[in-house]
XYZ file of C-alpha atoms in Angstrom:
586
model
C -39.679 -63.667 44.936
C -42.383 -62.387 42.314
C -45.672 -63.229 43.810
C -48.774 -64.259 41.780
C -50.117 -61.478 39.958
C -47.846 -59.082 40.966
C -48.158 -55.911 38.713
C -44.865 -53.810 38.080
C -44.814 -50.065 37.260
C -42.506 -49.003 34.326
C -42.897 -45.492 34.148
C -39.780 -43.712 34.293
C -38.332 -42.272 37.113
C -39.042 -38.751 37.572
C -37.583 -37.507 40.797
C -34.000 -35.959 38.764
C -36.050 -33.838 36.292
C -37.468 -35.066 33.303
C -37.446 -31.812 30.977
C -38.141 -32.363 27.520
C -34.905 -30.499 26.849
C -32.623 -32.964 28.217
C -31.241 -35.554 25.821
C -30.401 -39.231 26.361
C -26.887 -38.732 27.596
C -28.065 -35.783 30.133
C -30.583 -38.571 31.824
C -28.098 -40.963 31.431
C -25.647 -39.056 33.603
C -28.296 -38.527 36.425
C -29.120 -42.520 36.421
C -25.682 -42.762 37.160
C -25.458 -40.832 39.966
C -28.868 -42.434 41.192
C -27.118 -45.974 40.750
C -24.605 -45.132 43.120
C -26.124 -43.580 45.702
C -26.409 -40.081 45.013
C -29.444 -38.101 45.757
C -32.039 -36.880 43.514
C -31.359 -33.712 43.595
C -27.534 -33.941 42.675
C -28.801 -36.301 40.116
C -31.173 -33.575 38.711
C -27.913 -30.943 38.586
C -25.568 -33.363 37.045
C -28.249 -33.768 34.319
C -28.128 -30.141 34.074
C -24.381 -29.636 34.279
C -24.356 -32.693 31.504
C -27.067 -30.087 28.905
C -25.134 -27.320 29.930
C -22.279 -29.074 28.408
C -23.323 -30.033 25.467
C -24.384 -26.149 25.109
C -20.820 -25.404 25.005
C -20.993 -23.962 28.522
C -18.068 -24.979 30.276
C -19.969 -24.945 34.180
C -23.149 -24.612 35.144
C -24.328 -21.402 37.110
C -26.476 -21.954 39.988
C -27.837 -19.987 43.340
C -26.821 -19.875 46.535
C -29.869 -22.282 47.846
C -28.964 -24.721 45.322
C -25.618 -24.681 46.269
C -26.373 -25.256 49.970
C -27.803 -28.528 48.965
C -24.981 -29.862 46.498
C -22.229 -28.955 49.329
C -24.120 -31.668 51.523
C -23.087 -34.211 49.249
C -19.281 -33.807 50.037
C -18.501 -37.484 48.688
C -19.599 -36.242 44.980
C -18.973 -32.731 45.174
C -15.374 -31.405 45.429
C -13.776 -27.790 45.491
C -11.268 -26.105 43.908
C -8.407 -27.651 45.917
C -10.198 -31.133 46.468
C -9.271 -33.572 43.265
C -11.309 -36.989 43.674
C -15.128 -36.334 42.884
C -16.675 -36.712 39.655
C -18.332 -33.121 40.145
C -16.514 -29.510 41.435
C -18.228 -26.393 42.911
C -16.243 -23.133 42.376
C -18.139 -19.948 43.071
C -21.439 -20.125 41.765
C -20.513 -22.296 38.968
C -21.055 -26.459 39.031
C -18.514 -28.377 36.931
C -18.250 -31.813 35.351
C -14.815 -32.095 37.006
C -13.325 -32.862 33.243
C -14.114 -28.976 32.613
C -12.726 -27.825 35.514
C -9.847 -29.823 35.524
C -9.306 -28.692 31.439
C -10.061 -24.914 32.361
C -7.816 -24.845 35.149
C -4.841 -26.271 33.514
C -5.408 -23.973 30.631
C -5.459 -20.782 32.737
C -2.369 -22.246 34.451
C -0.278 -22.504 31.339
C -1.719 -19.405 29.710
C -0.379 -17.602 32.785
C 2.722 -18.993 32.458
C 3.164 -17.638 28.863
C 2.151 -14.232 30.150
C 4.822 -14.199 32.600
C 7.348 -14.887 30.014
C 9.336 -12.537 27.667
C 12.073 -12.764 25.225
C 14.445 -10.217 24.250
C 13.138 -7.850 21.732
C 15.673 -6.260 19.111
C 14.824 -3.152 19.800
C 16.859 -2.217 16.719
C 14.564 -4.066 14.038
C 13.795 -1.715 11.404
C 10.045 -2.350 10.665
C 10.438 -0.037 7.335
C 9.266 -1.760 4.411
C 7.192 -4.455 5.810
C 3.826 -1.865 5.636
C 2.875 0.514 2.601
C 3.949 4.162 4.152
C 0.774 5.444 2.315
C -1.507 3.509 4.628
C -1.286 6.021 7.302
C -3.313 5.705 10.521
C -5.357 2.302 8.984
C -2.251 0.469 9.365
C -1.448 1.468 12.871
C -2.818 -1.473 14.542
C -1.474 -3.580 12.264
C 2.142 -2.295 12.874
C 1.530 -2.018 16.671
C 0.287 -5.737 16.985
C 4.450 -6.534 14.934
C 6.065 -4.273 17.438
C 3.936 -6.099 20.782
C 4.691 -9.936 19.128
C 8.300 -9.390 19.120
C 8.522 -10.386 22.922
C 5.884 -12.187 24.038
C 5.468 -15.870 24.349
C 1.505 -15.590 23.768
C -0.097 -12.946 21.597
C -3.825 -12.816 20.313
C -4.460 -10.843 17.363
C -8.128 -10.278 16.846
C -10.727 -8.179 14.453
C -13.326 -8.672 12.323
C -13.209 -9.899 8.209
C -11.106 -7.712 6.159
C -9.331 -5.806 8.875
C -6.076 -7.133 7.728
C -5.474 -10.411 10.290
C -3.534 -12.476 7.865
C -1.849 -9.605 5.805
C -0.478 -8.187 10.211
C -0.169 -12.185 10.887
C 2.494 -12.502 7.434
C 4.466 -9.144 8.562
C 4.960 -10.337 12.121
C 6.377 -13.317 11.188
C 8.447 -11.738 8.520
C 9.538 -9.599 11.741
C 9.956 -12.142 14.263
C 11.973 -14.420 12.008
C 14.327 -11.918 11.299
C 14.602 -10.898 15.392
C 14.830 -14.890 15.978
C 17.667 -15.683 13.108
C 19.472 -12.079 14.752
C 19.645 -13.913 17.796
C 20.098 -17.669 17.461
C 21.898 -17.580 13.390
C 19.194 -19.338 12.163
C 15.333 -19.536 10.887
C 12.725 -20.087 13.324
C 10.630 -23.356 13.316
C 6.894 -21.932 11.976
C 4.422 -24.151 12.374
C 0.785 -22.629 10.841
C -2.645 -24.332 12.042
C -6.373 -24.072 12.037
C -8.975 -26.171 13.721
C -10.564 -27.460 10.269
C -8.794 -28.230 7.368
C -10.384 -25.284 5.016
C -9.498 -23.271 7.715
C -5.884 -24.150 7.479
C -6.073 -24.631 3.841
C -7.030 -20.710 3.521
C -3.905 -19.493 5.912
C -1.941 -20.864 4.123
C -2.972 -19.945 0.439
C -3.294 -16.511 2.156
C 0.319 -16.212 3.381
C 1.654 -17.650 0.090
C -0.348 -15.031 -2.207
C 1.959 -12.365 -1.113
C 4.820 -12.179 -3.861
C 8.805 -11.068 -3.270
C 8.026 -7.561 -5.427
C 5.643 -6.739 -2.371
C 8.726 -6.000 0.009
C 12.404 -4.488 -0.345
C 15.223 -6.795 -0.839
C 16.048 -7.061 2.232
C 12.859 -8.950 3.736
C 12.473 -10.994 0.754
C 14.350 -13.725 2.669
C 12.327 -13.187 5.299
C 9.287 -13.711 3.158
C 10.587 -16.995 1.472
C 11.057 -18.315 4.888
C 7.767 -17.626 6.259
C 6.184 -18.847 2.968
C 7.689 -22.369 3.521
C 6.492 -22.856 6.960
C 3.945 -26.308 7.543
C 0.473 -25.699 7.671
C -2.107 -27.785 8.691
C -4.905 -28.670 10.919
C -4.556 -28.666 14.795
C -5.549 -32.078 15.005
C -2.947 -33.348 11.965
C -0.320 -31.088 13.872
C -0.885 -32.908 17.363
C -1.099 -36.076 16.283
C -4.530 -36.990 16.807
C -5.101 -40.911 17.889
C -8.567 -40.457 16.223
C -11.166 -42.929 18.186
C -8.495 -43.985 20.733
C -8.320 -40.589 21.695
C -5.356 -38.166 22.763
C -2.613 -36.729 20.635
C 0.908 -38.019 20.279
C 2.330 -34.755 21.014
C 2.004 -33.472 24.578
C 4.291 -32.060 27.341
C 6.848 -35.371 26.820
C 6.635 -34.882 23.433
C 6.194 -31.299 22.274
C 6.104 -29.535 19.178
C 9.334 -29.042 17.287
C 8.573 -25.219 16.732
C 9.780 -21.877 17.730
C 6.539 -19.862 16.571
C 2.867 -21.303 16.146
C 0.190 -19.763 14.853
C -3.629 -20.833 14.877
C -5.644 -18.820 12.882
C -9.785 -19.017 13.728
C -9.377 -19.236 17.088
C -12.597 -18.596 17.727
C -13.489 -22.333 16.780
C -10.998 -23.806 19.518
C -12.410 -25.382 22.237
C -11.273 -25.828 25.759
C -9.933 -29.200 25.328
C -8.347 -28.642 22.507
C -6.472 -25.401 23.604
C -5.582 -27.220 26.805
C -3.594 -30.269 24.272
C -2.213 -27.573 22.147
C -0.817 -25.598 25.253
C 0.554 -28.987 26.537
C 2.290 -29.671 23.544
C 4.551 -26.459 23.404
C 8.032 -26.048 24.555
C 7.897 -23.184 27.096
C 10.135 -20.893 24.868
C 7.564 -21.675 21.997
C 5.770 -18.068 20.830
C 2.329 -18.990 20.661
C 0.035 -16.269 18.627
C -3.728 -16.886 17.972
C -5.651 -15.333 15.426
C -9.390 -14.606 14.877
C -12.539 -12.567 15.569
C -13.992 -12.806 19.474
C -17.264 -11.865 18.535
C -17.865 -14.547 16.014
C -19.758 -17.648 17.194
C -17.889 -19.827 19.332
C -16.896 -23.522 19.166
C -19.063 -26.393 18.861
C -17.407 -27.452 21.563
C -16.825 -26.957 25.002
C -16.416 -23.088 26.371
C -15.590 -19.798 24.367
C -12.245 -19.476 24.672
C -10.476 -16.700 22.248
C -13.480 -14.802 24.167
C -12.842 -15.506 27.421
C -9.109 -14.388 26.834
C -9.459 -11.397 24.967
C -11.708 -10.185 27.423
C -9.083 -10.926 30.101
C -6.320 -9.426 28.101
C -8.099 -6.457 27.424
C -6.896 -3.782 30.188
C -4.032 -4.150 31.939
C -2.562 -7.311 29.905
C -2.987 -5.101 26.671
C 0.046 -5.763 25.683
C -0.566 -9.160 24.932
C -3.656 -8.429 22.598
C -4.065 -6.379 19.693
C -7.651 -5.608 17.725
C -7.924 -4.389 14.336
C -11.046 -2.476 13.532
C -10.656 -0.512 10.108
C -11.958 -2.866 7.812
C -10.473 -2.974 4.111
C -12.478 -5.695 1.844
C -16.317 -4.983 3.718
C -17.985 -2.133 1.465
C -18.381 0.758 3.697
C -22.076 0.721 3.368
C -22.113 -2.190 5.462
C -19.323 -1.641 8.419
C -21.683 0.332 10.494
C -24.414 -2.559 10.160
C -21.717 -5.005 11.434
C -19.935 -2.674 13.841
C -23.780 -2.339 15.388
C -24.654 -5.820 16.032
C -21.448 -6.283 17.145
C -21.930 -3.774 19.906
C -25.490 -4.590 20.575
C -26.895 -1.362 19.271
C -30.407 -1.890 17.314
C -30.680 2.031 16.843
C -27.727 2.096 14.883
C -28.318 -0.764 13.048
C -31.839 0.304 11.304
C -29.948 3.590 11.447
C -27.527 1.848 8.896
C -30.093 -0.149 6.991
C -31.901 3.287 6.050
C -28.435 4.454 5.265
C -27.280 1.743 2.940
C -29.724 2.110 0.392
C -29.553 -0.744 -2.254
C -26.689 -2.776 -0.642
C -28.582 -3.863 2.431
C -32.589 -4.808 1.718
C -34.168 -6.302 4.683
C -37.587 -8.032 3.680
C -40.247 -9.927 5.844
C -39.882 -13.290 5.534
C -42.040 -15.283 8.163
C -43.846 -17.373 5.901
C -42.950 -20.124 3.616
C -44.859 -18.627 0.409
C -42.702 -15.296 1.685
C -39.715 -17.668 1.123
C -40.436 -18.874 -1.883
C -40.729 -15.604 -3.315
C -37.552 -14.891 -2.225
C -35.658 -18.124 -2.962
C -37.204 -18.085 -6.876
C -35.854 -14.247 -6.824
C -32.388 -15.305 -5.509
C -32.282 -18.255 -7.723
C -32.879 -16.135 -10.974
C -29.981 -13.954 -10.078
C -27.468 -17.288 -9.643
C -28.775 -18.714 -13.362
C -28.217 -14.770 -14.476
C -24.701 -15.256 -13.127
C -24.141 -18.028 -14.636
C -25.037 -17.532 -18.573
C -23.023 -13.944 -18.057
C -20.128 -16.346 -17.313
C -20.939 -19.126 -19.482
C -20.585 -21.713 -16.550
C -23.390 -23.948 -18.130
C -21.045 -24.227 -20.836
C -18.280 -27.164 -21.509
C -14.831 -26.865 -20.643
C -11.894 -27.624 -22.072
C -9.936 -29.122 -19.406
C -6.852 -28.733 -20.920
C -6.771 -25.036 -20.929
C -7.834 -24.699 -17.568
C -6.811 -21.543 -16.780
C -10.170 -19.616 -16.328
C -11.573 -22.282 -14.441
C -10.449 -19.976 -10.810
C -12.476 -17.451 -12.236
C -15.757 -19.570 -12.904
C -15.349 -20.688 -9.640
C -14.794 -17.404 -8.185
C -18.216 -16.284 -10.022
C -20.258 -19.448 -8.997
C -18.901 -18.787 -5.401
C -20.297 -14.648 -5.223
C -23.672 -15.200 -3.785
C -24.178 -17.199 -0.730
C -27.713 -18.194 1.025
C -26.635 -18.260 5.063
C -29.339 -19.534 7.744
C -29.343 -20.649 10.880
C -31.326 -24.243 11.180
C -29.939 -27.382 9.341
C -33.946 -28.656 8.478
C -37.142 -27.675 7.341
C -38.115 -25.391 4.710
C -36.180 -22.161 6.604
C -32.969 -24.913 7.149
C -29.920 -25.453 4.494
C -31.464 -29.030 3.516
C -34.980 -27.763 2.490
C -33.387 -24.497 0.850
C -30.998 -26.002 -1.305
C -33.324 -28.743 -2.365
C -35.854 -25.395 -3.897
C -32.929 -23.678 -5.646
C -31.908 -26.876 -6.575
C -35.325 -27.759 -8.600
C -35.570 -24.252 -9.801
C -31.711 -24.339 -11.163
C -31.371 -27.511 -12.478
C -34.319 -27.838 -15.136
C -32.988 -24.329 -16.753
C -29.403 -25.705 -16.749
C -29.779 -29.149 -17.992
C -31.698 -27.979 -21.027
C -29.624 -25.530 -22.104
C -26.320 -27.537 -21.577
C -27.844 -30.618 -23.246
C -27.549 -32.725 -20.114
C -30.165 -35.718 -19.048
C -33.276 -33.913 -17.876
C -33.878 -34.937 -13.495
C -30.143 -35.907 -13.187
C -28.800 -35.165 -10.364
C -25.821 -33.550 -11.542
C -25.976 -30.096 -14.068
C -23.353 -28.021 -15.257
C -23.140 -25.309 -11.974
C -23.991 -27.762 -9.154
C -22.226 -26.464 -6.265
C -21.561 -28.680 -3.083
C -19.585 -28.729 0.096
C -17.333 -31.752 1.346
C -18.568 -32.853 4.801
C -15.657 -34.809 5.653
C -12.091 -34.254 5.219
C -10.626 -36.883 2.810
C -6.483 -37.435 2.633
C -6.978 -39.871 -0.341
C -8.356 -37.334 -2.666
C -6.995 -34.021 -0.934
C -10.564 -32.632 -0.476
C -11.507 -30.926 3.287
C -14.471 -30.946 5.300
C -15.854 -27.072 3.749
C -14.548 -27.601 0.742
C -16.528 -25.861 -1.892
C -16.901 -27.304 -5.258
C -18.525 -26.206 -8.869
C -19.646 -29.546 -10.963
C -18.903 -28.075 -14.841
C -19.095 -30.019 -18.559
C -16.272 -30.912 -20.338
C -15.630 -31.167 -24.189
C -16.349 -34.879 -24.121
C -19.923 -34.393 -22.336
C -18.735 -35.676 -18.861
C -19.578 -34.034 -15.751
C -16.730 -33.601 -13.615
C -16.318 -31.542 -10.388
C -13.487 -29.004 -10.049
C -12.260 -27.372 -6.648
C -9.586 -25.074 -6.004
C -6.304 -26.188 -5.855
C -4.611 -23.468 -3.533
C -1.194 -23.144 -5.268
C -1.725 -25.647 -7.963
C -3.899 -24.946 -10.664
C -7.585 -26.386 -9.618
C -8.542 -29.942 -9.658
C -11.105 -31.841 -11.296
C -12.585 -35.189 -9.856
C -15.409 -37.443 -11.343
C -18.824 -36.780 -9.673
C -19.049 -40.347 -8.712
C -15.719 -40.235 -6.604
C -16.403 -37.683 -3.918
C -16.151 -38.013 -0.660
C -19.211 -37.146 1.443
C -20.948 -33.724 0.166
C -24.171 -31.629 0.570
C -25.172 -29.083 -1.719
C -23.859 -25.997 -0.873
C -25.972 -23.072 -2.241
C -27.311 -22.268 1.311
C -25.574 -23.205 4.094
C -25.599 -22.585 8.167
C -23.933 -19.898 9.463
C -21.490 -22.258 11.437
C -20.438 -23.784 8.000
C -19.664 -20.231 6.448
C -17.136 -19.571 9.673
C -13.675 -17.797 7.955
C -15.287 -17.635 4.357
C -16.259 -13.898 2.700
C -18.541 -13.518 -0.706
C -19.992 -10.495 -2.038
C -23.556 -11.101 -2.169
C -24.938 -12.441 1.255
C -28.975 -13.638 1.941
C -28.858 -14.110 5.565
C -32.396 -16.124 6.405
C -33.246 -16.034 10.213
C -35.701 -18.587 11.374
C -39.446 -17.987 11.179
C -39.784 -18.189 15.544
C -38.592 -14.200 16.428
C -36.644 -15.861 19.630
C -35.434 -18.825 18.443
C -32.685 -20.383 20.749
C -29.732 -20.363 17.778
C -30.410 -16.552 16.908
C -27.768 -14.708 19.241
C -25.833 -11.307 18.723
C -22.618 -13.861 17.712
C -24.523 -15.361 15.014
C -26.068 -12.631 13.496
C -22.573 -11.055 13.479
C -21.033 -14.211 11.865
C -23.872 -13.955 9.213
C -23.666 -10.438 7.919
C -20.121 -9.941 8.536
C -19.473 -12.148 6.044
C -20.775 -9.933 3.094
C -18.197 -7.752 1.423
C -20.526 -6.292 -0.927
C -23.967 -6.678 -0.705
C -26.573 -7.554 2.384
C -29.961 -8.939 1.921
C -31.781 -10.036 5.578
C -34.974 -12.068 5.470
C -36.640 -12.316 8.450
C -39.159 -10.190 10.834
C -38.435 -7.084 12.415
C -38.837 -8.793 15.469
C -36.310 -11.218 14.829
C -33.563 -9.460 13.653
C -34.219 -7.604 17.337
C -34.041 -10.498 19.200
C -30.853 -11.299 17.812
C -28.896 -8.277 18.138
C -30.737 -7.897 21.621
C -28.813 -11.505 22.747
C -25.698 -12.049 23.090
C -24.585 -15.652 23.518
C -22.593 -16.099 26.971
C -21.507 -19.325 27.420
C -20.882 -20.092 31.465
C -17.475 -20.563 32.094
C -14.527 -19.291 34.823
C -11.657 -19.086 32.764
C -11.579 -15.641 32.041
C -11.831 -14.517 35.662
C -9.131 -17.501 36.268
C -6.544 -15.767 33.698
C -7.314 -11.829 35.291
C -6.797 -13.730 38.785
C -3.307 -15.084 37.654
C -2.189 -11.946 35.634
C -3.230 -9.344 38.838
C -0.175 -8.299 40.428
């Protein structure tokens, strides 16, 4: 019974950590645990666990004293073989028992694929499918066709332009051939990508390659491969959207003899766990991308964690490419460096690459500014050498690829999403200093919004119109003085949509590095935040960032910075890499 002037404390309850790092859902999980009767201190560790999570790690590491005080609350706290509490010690590592469960089952049926073989033609001619003049910088490439023959899992992994898609078309030209040798008929290919652009880009890739490229007899092979369905994971599992789950699963699998994900390195562990579920055992499963790109935004690093236990004993499972074709060879040593870890050799390379890799000190905003007025001159140069601020006729269409192609040649990467260093405040200063120069000279309404060379990026994928989250589009004038917005149409010519119809969109002159995943231009500006140790700055991002330059490499940010993140490599916690050595150890 409240008594008379009874006074009631509301501060909030401190006892399970209050860090200013945790977010709502972190504290959330800890009241939970208070509510039902855990103690304070597991509370404080599930919060943890819960931020660790949301990290992308998929456990949380803790000590030995720690753990002598979660194994006292046995009721909460399970092991490896125990399958009822919410939370799961194995090792040093503390799980949300969803991760555990997820990263177990994946290792499971990962091993299971390992274990597996089919019978390789030993007699398949590979002559043909590679240029004989390529010499020892196709070797990988022809080794990762002749170690995918057999297996029911291969991962093919390297960095841009080291010839991924070009080994990925040539293996399946291969394997089809072995398959139809052995069963009279074409295999099932089913191509996929976690994001639609992603997806959209295999498949354009596969379908560039033209019958004239092979002999006679693999053109067949090549039709087939061409006509294989691609798209995303999520559109291939049959994704219940907010009701959650996929129609496709172990009681319903894939109707498919060969799948292939390309970007792998943007799978999560959930996600890899429903697409392993939803494959017939005899299914060849082959996954495609670079490990040493950023991971997911999800949950764990897997194409990581598995090339790193694949690499060794299970080599014959794996294959790296490392001679890169497309990057100018002024700049493979810089990436080859940070993707080592080697600072030395990167200034080394810097000094070394003269005019196609500047680094300048940008730690200011007036520094900025200098830079971004500099970098915007260069795109409006671009632009009146192509005559994109000019109409179009949109009948004779036909150079419209390359106007998008020239629009699309310098990109502005960085790492924060706010603030006058993130994408938002960037593209809003290009933005002001582009648009006044392009409306006047196209004749368009001074302050619009839209202007003849407005690029933007779709932010959500959109079946009605056809347009995919990463889209990238170029707004141009037509003959009649409308502004329309035009997009590459893969293989159709490109398409043209009114600028009022879009689907959600940002501009898209600078964008994060995370957005940029899978996507190469020849001029890159690769902004790192202002704070030298920034949380988001890691080896994996930096690596993501300059990597994607084929050309030319222009780094703004402090010495100190650009230390810091070749210096840290992001390592998310997680067990399943040890968890597929343990079950591939004789």
């Amino acid at each position: 019974m409240i008594q008379a002037g009874q006074r009631f404390d509301f501060k909030p309850n401190e006892t399970w950590g209050a860090q200013d790092d945790l977010r709502t859902v972190d504290r959330a999980v800890a009241r939970w645990v208070i509510a039902h009767g855990g103690s304070p201190g597991l509370a404080r560790l599930a919060a943890q666990a819960s931020l660790a999570d949301g990290r992308g790690d998929s456990a949380l590491r803790i000590d030995e004293d720690v753990l002598r005080g979660v194994l006292t609350d046995s009721e909460w706290v399970g092991n490896a073989a125990s399958n009822s509490q919410p939370f799961v010690v194995d090792g040093d590592l503390f799980y949300l028992r969803r991760n555990f469960l997820n990263e177990v089952a994946v290792a499971t049926m990962l091993h299971q694929r390992l274990r597996s073989f089919d019978v390789e033609d030993e007699t398949l001619d590979l002559h043909g499918l590679f240029d004989e003049a390529g010499g020892n910088a196709q070797a990988g490439q022809v080794e990762a066709v002749r170690k995918a023959l057999d297996r029911r899992l291969f991962v093919l992994t390297g960095g841009p332009g080291t010839g991924k898609t070009t080994t990925v078309l040539r293996l399946l030209m291969a394997a089809s051939r072995n398959h139809r040798s052995h069963h009279d008929e074409w295999p099932r290919i089913l191509l996929a990508a976690p994001t639609g652009k992603a997806a959209q880009r295999l498949g354009e890739s596969l379908r560039n390659a033209t019958p004239e490229d092979f002999p006679t007899d693999w053109q067949d092979a090549l039709l087939h491969v061409q006509s294989g369905a691609t798209g995303t994971l999520h559109r291939l599992l049959g994704s219940r959207g907010t009701r959650g789950g996929f129609s496709r699963d172990s009681e319903n699998p894939l109707d498919a003899d060969i799948v292939v994900v390309d970007e792998a390195s943007m799978l999560d562990l959930a996600l890899l766990r429903a697409l392993l579920s939803a494959l017939r055992p005899q299914t060849r499963l082959v996954l495609v991308g670079d490990a040493d790109q950023l991971d997911s935004v999800g949950t764990g690093s897997v194409l990581q964690d598995i090339v790193v236990a694949l690499d060794g004993e299970a080599g014959q499972h794996l294959q790296r490419l490392r001679h890169a074709y497309r990057a100018d060879a002024a700049l493979r040593p810089l990436n080859e460096a940070v993707r080592i870890g080697d600072a030395t050799a990167f200034n080394a390379g810097l000094n070394s690459a003269s005019a196609q890799a500047l680094h300048r000190p940008v730690g200011t905003v007036s520094e900025l500014t200098a830079q971004l007025d500099a970098w915007s001159d260069a795109i409006l140069l671009d632009y009146r050498a192509h005559r994109i601020d000019k109409p179009v006729n949109e009948a004779e269409s036909d150079h419209i690829p390359q106007l998008l192609a020239a629009a699309g040649q310098r990109q502005l990467l960085c790492a924060l999403r706010e603030g006058p260093f993130g994408a938002a405040g960037l593209n809003a200063a290009i933005e002001t200093r582009l648009s006044p120069a392009l409306q006047s000279e196209s004749g368009t309404s001074p302050g619009a919004r839209w202007y003849p060379g407005r690029r933007i990026l779709i932010t959500r994928n959109d079946a009605a119109s056809g347009l995919f989250n990463g889209d990238i589009g170029l707004c141009l004038l037509d003959t009649e003085g409308r502004l329309r917005a035009w997009f590459q149409g893969g293989d159709v010519k490109p398409r043209s949509f009114d600028v009022g119809s879009l689907p959600p969109h940002e501009p898209a002159f600078a964008m994060t590095v995370h957005k940029a995943q899978g996507s190469e231009y020849d001029e890159v500006a690769v902004l790192l935040p202002p704070q030298a140790e920034h949380p988001l700055l890691s080896r994996q991002w930096f690596y993501t960032a300059i990597s994607r330059a084929r050309r030319a490499l222009h780094l703004w940010g402090s010495d100190a910075a650009v230390r810091h993140a070749i210096d840290h490599p992001a390592r998310r916690s997680s067990g399943l890499s040890r968890r597929i050595r343990t079950a591939i150890s004789p």
